[in-house]
CSV table of C-alpha atoms in Angstrom, one decimal:
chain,number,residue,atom,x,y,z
A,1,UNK,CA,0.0,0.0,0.0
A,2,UNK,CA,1.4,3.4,-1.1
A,3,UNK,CA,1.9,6.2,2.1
A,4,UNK,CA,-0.5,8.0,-0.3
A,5,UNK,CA,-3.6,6.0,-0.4
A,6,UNK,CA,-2.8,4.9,3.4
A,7,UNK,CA,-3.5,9.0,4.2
A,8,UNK,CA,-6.6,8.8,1.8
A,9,UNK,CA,-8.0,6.0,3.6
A,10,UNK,CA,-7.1,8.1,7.0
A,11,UNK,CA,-8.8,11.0,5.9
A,12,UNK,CA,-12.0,8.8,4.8
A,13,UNK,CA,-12.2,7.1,8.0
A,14,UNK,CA,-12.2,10.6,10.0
A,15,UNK,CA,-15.0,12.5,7.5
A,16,UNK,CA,-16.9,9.7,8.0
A,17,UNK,CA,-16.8,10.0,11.7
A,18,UNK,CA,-17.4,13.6,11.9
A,19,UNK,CA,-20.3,13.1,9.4
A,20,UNK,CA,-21.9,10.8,11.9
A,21,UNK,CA,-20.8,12.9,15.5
A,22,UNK,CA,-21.5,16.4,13.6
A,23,UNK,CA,-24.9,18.5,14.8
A,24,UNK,CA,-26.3,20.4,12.0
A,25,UNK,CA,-27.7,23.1,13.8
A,26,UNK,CA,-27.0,24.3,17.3
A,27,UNK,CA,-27.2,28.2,18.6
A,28,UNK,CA,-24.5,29.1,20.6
A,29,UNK,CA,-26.5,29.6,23.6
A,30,UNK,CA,-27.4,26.0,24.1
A,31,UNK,CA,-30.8,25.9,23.1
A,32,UNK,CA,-32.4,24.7,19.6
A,33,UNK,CA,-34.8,26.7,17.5
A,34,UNK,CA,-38.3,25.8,17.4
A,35,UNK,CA,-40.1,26.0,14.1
A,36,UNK,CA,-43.4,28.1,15.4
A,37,UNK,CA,-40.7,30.8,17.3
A,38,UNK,CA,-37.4,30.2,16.1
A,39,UNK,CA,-36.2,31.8,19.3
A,40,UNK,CA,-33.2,29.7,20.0
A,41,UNK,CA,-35.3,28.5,23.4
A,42,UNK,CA,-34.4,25.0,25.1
A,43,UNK,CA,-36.2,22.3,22.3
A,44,UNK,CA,-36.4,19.3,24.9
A,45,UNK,CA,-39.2,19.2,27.3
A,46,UNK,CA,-38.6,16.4,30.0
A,47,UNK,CA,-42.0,15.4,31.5
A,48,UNK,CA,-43.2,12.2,33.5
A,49,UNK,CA,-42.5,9.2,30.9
A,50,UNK,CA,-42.2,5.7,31.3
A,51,UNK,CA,-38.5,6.1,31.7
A,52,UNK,CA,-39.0,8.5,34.5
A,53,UNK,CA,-41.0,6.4,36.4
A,54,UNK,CA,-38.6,3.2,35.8
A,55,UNK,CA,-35.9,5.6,36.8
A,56,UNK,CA,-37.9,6.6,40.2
A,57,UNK,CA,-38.5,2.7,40.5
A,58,UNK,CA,-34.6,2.0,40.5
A,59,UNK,CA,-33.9,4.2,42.8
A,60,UNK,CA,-36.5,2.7,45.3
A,61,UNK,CA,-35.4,-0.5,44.5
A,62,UNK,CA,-31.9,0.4,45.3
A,63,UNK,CA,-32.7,2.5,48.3
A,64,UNK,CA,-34.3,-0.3,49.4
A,65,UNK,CA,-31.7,-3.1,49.0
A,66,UNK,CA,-29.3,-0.7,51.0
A,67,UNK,CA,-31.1,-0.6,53.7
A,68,UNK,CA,-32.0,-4.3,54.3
A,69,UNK,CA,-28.1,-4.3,53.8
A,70,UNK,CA,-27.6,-2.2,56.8
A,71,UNK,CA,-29.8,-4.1,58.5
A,72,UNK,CA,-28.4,-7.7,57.3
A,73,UNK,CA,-25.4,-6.4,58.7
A,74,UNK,CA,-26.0,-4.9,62.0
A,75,UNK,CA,-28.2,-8.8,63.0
A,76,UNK,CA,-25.4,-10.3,61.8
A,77,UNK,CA,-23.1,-8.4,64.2
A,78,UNK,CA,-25.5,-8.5,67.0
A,79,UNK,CA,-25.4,-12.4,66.4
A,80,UNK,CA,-21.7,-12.5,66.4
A,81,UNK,CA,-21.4,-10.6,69.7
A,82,UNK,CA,-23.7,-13.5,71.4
A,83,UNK,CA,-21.9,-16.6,72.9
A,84,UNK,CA,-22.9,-20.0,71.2
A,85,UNK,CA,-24.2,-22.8,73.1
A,86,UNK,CA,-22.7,-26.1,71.8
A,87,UNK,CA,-24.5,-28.2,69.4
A,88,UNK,CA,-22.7,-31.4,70.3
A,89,UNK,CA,-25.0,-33.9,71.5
A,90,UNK,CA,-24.0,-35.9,74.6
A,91,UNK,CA,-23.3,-39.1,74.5
């Protein structure tokens, strides 16, 4: 392979990546145009979506599962500060 068309194939590889990272419109100012005002307001509206609510879900779930950590944890050292009795059978 020439040095040549090695650079060529370099340079085809990176337009291609920009062509597919590249926004092609964006104010300054962070916000998108809308068509009906074209103000250069914010153009994303969060509201409560299915993903939301998964996302509130998770964080129960996890909230949750650290606590009945904690707790796990503080029986089991309660346990382990409370002498055994042997469980040898006498003969």
């Amino acid at each position: 392979m020439a040095w040549d068309e090695w650079e060529q194939l370099k340079n085809d590889a990176a337009e291609r990546k920009a062509a597919h990272t590249r926004l092609n419109s964006a104010s300054a100012n962070g916000g998108g145009s809308t068509p009906t005002t074209g103000s250069g307001g914010p153009d994303l509206l969060i509201t409560d979506t299915p993903w939301t609510g998964a996302a509130r879900v998770a964080e129960e779930l996890r909230t949750s599962t650290d606590n009945g950590l904690t707790e796990l944890k503080k029986s089991d050292d309660a346990s382990a500060a409370v002498p055994r009795a042997s469980t040898a059978r006498p003969r």
